[in-house]
Short mmCIF file of C-alpha atoms and ligand atoms in Angstrom, two decimals:
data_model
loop_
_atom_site.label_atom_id
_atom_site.label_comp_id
_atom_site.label_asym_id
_atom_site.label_seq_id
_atom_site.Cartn_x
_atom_site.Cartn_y
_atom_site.Cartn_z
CA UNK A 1 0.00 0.00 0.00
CA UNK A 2 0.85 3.80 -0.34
CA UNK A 3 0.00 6.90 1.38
CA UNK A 4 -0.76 9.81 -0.92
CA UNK A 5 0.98 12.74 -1.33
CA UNK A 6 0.76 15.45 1.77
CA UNK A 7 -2.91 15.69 3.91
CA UNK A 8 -6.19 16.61 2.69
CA UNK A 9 -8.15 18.64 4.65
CA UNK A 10 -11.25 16.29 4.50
CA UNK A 11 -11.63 13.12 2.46
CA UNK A 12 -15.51 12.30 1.21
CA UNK A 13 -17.00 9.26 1.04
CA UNK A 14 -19.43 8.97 -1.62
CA UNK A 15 -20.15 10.89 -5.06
CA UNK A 16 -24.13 10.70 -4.65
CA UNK A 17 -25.70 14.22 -4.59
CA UNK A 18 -24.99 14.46 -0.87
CA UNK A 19 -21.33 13.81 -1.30
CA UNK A 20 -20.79 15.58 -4.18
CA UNK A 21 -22.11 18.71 -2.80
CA UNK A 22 -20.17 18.95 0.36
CA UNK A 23 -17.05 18.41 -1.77
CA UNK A 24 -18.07 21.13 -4.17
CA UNK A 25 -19.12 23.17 -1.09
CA UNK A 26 -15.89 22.41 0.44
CA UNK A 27 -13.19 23.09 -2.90
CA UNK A 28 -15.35 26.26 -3.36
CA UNK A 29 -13.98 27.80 0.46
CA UNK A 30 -10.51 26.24 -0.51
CA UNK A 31 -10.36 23.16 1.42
CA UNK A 32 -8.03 20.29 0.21
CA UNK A 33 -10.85 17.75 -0.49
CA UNK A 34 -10.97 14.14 -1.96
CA UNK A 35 -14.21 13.03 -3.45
CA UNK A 36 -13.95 9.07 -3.41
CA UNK A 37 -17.55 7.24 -4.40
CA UNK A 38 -17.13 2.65 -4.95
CA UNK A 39 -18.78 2.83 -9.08
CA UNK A 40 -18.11 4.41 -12.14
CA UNK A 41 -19.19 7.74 -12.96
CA UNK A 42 -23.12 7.90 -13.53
CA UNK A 43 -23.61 4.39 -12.17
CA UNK A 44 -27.54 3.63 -11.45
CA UNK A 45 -27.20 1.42 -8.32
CA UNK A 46 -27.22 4.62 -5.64
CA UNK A 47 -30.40 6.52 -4.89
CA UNK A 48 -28.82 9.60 -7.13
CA UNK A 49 -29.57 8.69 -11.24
CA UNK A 50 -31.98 9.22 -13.88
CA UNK A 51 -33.62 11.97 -15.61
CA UNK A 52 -35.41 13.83 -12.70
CA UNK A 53 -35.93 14.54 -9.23
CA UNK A 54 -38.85 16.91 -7.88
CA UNK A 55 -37.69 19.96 -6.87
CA UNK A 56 -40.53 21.45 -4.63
CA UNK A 57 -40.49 24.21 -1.50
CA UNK A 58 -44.25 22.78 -0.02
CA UNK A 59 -43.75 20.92 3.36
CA UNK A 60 -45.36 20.70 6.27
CA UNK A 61 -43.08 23.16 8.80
CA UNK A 62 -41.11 26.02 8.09
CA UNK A 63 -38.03 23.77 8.38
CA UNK A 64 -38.05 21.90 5.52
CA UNK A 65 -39.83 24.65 3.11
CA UNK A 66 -36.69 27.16 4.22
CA UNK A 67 -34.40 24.60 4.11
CA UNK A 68 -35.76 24.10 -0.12
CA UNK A 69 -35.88 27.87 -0.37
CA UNK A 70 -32.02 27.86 0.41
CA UNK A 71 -30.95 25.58 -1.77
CA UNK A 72 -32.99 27.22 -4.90
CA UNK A 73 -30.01 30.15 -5.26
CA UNK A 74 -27.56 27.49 -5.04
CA UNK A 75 -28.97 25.10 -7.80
CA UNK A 76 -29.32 28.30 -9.78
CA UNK A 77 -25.22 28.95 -9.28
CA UNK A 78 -24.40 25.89 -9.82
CA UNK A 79 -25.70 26.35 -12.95
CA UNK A 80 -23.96 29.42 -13.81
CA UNK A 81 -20.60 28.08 -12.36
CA UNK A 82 -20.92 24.66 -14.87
CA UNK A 83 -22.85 26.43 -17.73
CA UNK A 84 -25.32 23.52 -17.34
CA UNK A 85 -29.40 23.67 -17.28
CA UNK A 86 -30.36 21.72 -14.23
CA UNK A 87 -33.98 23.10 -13.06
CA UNK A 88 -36.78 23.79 -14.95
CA UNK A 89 -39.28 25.83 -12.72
CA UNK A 90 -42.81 24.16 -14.22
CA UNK A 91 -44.08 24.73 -10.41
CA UNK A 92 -45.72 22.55 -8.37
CA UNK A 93 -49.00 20.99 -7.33
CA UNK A 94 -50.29 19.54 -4.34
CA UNK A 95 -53.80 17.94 -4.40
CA UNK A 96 -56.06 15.33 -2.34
CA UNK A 97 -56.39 15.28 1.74
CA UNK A 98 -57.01 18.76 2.54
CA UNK A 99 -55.51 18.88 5.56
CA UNK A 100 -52.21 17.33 4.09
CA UNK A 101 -52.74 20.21 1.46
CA UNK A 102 -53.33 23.30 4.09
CA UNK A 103 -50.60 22.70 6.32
CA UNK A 104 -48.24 23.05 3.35
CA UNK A 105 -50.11 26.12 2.36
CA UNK A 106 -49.56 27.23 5.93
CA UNK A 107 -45.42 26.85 5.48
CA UNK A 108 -45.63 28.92 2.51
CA UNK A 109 -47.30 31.68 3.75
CA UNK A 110 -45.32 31.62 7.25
CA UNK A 111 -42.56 32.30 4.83
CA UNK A 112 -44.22 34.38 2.07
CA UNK A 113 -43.70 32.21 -0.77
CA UNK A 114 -46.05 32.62 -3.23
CA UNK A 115 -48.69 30.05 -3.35
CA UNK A 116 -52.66 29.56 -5.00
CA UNK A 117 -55.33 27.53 -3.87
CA UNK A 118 -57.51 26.02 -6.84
CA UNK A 119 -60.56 24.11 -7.18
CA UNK A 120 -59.77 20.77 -8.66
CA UNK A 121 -62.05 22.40 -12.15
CA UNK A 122 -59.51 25.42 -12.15
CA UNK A 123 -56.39 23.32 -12.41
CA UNK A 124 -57.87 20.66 -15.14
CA UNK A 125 -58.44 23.69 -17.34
CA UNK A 126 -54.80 24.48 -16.65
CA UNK A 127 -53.05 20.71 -16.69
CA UNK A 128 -55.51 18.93 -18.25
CA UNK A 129 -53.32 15.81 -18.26
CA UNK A 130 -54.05 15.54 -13.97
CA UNK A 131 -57.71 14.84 -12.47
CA UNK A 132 -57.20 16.37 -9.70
CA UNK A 133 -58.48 15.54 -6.33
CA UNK A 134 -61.09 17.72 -3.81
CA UNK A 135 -58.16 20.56 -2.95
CA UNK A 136 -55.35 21.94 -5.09
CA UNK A 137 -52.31 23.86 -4.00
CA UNK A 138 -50.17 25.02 -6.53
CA UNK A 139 -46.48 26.84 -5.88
CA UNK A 140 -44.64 28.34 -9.35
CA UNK A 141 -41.27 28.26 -7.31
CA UNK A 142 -40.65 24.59 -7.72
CA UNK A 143 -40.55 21.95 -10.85
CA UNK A 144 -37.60 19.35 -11.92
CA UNK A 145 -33.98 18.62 -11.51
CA UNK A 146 -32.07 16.61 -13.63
CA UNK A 147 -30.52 14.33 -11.46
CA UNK A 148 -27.69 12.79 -13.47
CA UNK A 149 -26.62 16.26 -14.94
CA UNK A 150 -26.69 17.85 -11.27
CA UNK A 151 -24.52 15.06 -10.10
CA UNK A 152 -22.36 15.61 -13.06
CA UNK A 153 -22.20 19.68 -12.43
CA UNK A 154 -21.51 19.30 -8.81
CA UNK A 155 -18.16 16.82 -9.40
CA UNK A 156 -17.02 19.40 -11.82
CA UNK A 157 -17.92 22.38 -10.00
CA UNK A 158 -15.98 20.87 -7.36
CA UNK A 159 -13.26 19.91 -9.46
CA UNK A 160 -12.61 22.99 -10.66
CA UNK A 161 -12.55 24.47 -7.45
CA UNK A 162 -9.55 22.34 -6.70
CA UNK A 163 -11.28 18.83 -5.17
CA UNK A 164 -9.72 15.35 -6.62
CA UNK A 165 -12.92 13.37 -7.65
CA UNK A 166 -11.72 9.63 -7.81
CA UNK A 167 -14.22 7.00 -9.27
CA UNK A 168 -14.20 3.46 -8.57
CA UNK A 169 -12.36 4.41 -5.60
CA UNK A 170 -14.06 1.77 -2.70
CA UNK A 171 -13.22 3.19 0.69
CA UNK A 172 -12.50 -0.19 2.61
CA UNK A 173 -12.11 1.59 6.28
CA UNK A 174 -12.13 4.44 7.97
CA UNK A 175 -9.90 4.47 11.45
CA UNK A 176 -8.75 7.33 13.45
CA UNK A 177 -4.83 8.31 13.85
CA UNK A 178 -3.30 10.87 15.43
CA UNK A 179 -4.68 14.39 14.92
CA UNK A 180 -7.30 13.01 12.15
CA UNK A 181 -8.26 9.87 10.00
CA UNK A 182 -6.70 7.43 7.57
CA UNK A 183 -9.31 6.20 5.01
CA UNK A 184 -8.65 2.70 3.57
CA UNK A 185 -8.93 1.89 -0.08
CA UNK A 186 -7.84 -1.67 -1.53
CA UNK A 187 -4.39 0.69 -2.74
CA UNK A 188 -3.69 3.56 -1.08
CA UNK A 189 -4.73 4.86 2.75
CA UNK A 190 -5.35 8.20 2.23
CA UNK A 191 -4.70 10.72 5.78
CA UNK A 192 -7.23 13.66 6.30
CA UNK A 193 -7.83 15.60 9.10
CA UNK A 194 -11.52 14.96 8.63
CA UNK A 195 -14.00 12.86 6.81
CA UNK A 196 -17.51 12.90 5.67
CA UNK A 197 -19.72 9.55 5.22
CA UNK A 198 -22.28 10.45 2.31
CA UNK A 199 -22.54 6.49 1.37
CA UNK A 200 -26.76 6.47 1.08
CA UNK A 201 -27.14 2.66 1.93
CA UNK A 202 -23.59 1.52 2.92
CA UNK A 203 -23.82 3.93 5.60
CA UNK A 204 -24.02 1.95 8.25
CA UNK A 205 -22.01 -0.63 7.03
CA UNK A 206 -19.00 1.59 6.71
CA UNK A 207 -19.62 3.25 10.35
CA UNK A 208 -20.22 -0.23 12.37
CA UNK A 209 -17.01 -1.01 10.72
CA UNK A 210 -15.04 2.45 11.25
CA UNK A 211 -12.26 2.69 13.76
CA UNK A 212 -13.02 5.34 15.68
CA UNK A 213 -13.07 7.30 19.87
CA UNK A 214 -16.39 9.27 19.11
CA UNK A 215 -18.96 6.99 17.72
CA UNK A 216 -21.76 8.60 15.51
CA UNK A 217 -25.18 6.81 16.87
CA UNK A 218 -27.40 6.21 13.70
CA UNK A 219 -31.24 6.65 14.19
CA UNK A 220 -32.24 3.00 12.65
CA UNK A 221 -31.89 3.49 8.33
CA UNK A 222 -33.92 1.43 6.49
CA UNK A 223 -33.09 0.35 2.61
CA UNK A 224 -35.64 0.03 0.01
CA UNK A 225 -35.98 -0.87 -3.50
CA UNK A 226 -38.37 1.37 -4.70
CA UNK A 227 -39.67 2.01 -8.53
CA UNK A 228 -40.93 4.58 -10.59
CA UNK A 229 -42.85 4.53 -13.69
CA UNK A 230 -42.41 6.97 -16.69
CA UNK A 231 -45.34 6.66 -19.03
CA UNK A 232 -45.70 8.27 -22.49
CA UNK A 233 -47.64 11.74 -22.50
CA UNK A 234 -50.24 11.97 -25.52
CA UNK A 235 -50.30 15.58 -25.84
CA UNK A 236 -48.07 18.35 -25.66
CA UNK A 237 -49.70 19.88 -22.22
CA UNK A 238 -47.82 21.54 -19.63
CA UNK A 239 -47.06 19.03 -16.00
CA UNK A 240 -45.55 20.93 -13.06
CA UNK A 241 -44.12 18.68 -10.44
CA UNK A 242 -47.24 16.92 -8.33
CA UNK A 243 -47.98 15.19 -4.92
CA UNK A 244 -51.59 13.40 -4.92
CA UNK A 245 -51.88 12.79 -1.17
CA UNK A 246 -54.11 10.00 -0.09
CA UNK A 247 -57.59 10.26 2.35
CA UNK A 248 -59.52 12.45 0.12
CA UNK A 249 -60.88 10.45 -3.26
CA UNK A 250 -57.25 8.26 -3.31
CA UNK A 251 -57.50 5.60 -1.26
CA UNK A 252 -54.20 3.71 -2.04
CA UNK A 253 -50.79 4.90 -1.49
CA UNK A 254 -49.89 8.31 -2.45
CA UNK A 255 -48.34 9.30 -5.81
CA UNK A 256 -45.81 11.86 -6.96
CA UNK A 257 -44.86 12.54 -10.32
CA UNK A 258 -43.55 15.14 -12.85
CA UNK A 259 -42.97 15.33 -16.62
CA UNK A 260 -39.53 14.59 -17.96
CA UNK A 261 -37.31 14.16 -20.96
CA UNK A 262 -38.00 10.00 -20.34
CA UNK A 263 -41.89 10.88 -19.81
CA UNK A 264 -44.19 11.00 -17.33
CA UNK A 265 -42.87 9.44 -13.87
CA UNK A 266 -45.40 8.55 -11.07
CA UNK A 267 -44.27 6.53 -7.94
CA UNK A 268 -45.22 5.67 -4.37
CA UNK A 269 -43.51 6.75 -1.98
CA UNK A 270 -41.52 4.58 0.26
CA UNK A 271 -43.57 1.03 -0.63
CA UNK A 272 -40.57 -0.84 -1.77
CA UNK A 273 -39.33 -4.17 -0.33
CA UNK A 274 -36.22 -4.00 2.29
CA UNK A 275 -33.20 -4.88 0.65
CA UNK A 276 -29.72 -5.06 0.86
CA UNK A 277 -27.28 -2.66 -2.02
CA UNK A 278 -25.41 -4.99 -2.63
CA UNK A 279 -27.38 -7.96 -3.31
CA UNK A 280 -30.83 -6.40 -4.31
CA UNK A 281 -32.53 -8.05 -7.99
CA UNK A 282 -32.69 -4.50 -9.82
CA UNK A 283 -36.47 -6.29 -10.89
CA UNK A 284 -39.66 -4.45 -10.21
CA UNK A 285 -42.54 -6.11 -8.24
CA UNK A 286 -45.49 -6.85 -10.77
CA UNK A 287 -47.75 -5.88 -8.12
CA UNK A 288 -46.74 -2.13 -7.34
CA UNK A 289 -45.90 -1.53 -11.21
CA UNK A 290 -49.65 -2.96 -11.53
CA UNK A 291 -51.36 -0.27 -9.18
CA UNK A 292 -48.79 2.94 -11.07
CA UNK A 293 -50.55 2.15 -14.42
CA UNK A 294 -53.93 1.89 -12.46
CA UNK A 295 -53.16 5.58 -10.67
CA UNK A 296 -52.22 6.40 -14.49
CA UNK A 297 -55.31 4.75 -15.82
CA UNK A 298 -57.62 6.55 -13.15
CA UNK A 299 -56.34 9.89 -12.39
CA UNK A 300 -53.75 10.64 -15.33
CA UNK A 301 -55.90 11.48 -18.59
CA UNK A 302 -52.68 12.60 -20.22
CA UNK A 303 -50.78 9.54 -20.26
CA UNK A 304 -51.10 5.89 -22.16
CA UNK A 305 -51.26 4.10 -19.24
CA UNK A 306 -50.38 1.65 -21.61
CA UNK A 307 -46.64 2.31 -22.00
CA UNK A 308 -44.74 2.05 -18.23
CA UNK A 309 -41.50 1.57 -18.32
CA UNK A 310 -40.12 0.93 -14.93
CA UNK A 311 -36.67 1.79 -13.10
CA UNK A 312 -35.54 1.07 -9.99
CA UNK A 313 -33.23 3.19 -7.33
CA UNK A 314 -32.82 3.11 -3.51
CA UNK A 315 -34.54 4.68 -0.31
CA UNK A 316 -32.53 5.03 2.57
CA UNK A 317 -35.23 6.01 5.47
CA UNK A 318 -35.04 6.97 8.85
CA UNK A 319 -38.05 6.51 11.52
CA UNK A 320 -39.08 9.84 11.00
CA UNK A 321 -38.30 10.66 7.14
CA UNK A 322 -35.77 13.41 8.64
CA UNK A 323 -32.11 13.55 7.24
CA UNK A 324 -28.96 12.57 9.57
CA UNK A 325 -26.62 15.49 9.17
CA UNK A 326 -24.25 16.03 12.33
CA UNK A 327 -20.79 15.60 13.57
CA UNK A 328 -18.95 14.02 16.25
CA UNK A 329 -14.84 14.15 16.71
CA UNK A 330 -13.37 13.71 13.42
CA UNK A 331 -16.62 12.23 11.16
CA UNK A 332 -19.51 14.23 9.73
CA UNK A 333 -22.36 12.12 8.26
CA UNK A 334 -25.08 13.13 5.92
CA UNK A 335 -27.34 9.63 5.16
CA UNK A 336 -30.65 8.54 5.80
CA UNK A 337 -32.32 10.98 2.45
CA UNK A 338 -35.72 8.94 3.44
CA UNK A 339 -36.99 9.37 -0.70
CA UNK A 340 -36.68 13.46 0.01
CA UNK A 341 -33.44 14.49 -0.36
CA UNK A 342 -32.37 15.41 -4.02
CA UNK A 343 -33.63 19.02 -4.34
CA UNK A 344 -31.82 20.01 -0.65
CA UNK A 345 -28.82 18.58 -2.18
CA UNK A 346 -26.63 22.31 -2.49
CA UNK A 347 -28.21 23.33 1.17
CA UNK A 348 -26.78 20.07 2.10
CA UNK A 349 -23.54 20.63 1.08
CA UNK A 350 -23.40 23.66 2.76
CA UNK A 351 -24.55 22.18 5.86
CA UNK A 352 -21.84 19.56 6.13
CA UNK A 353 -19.32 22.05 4.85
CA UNK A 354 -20.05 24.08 8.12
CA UNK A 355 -19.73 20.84 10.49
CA UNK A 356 -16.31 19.69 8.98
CA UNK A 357 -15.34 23.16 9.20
CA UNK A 358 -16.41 23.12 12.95
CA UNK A 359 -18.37 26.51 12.33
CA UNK A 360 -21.99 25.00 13.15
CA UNK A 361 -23.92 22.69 15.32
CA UNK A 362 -26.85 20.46 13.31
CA UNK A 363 -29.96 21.76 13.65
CA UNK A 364 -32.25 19.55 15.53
CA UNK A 365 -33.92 17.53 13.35
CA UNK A 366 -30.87 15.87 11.74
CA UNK A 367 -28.88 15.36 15.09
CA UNK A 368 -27.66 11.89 15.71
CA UNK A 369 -30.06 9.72 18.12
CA UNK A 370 -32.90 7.48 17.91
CA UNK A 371 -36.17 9.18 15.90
CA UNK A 372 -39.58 9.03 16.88
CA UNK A 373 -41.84 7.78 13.71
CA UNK A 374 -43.75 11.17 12.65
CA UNK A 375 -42.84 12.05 8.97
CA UNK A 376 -42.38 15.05 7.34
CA UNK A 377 -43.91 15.07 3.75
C1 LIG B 401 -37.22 6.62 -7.07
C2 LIG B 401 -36.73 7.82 -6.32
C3 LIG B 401 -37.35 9.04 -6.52
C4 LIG B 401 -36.93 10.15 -5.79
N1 LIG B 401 -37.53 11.35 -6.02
C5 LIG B 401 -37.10 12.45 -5.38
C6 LIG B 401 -37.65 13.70 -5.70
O1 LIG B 401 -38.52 13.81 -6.58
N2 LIG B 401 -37.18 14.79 -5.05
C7 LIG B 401 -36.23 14.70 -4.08
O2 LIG B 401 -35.89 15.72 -3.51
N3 LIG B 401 -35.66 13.51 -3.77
C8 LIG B 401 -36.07 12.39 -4.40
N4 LIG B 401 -35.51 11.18 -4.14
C9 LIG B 401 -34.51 11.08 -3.08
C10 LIG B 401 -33.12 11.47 -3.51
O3 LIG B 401 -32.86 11.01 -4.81
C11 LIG B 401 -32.13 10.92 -2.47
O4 LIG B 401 -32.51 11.44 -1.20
C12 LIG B 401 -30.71 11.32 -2.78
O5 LIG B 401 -30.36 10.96 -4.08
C13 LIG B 401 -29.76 10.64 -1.77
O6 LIG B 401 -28.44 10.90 -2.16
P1 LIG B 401 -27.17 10.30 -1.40
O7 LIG B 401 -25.99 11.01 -1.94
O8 LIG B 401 -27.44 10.32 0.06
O9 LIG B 401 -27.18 8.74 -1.77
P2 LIG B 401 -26.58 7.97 -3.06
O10 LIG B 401 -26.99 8.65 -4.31
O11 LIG B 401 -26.95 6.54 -2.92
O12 LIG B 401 -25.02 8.16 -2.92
C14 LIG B 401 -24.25 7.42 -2.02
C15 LIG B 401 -23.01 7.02 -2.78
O13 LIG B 401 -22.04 6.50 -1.89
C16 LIG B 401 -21.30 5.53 -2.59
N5 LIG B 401 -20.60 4.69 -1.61
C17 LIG B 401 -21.17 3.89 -0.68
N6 LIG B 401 -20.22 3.25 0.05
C18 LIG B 401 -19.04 3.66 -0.44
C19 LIG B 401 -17.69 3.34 -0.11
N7 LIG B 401 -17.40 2.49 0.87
N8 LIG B 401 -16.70 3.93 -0.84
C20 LIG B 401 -16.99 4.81 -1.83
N9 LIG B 401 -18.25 5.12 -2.19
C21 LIG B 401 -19.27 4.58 -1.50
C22 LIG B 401 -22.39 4.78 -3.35
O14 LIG B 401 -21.87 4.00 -4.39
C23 LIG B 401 -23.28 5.92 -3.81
O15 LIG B 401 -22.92 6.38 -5.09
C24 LIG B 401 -35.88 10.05 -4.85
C25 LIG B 401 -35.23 8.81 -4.67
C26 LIG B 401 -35.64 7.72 -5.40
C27 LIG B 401 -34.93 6.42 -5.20
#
């Protein structure tokens, strides 16, 4: 084995969106940062790929909806930094269970972000590939990311702020040494005086394995294969980003979708089997793609519910859908997404950027502990 030339400031495990962020975050205040994620660039067997990811500012709580409002100015930067389109703002709707539909309405105007209430009529005339469902809230600040070319702009942005982005780079351990940490590929043990665990489902592997005095305590994280559904549109109508929350007409799960270069893509949230990363099938279950084209069938107009063509990609959930983003001694984690993250993803960076740096504490709802099941979305 060799060591690398000289220190890094902090080492970074994982070139998801989390990880990628805090290392452009990082390079972009001058740190001396190594980006190291297991597969090859663009790989599909993370919780990171495709064509799209909602970008949306409509939570329940001011936390969350601030929290999207942040990282809006940075997506748009990041743009201008890489020269790359990344979000499209088509807006957003939120329809079904009024009172899952008001208390986002009630975040947005706690913060002043404008917002509309519609009967479901009013918003037919205006996306009339959606039935929409007994209350309709509709945001314009919100719409789609494009997940693979955000990862992509982040690695370079960081990059060409100075970070070494290594592919195919497997971190093996992680143990502590004097004044810092030696990370453990198969080749090379790499020395930085701080590291950041952004490994989506190998979390916990890595950190019951890690060598280390202060012990992060992970809330329980739960993996799941989950699987969207992209479905061919057959007009050319306008589709902001949507959440159909269940209770009011819907009495199955609830859906989320949004129109993208690949299609239409609808999905449950969070209904996927438990599996493991590294051993999962990468096949659908019949039975959930079966209720999509149903949802399609029933309450998507616009669509040939017909034509689904199903992916798959990984939840990693914690008891209470909210992040883990916090530091102890010489580790900062940011894991447990819970199917929500993508659209944080610059406000994330920034986050972890300020823990490594040792200039903030982690706000309360993504401090290290056991969670209480509540969810946020
Ligand atoms: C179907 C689906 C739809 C979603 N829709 C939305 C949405 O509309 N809006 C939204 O905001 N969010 C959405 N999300 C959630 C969002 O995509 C995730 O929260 C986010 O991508 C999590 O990123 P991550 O970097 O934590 O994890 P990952 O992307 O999984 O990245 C972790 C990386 O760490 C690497 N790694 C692990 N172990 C090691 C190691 N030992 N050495 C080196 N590298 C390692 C892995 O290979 C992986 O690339 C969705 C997720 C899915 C699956």
């Amino acid at each position: 084995m060799s060591r690398v030339n000289g220190p890094v400031d902090v080492v970074i495990v994982g070139g998801g969106v989390m990880g990628s962020a805090a290392a452009w975050r990082l390079a972009a205040r001058g740190r001396r940062v190594t980006l190291l994620e297991q597969f090859e660039r663009g790989h599909h067997r993370g919780a990171s790929h495709g064509s799209s990811r909602i970008y949306r500012q409509a939570y329940d709580g001011q936390f969350h909806t601030a929290l999207a409002a942040r990282a809006l100015p940075l997506w748009r930067q990041l743009e201008e930094t890489t020269g790359t389109r990344l979000l499209d703002l088509t807006g957003a709707v939120d329809h079904g269970l009024p009172d899952a539909v008001h208390a986002k309405a009630r975040s947005l105007t706690e913060l002043g972000i404008d917002h509309t209430l519609l009967t479901p009529d009013q918003a037919e005339q205006r996306w009339p590939g959606i039935r929409f469902d007994t209350t309709v809230l509709f945001h314009p600040d919100a719409g789609r990311l494009h997940a693979d070319r955000a990862v992509a702009a982040l690695q370079q942005a960081a990059a060409d702020a100075g970070a070494e982005v290594r592919h195919t780079s497997g971190v093996r351990l992680i143990r502590e040494t004097t004044g810092g940490v030696e990370v453990v590929l198969d080749d090379t043990v790499i020395y930085a005086r701080h590291v950041v665990v952004a490994a989506g489902a190998w979390t916990r592997t890595l950190l019951d394995a890690a060598d280390l005095t202060a012990r992060p305590v992970l809330p329980p994280l739960r993996t799941t294969q989950e699987q969207p559904a992209h479905f061919v549109p057959v007009s050319d109508a306008d589709w902001p980003s949507f959440v159909h929350h269940r209770g009011a007409q819907l009495t199955g799960e609830g859906i989320y979708g949004l129109g993208s270069i690949d299609g239409i893509k609808i999905g449950e949230h969070g209904t996927g089997p438990q599996v493991d990363p590294d051993t999962r099938s990468f096949v659908a279950d019949p039975g959930g793609v079966e209720r999509l084209v149903e949802y399609a069938r029933t309450w998507l107009p616009g669509v040939d519910a017909d034509s689904a063509r199903v992916d798959t990609c990984l939840y990693t959930t914690t008891p209470d859908s909210n992040f883990v983003v916090d530091r102890t001694g010489t580790v900062t984690v940011a894991a447990g997404f819970s199917g929500h993250g993508f659209k944080f993803g610059p406000a994330i960076g920034e986050l972890v950027a300020d823990l490594a740096d040792g200039i903030a504490t982690a706000p309360e709802p993504f401090r290290f502990g056991s969670r209480q099941q509540v969810g946020v979305s």
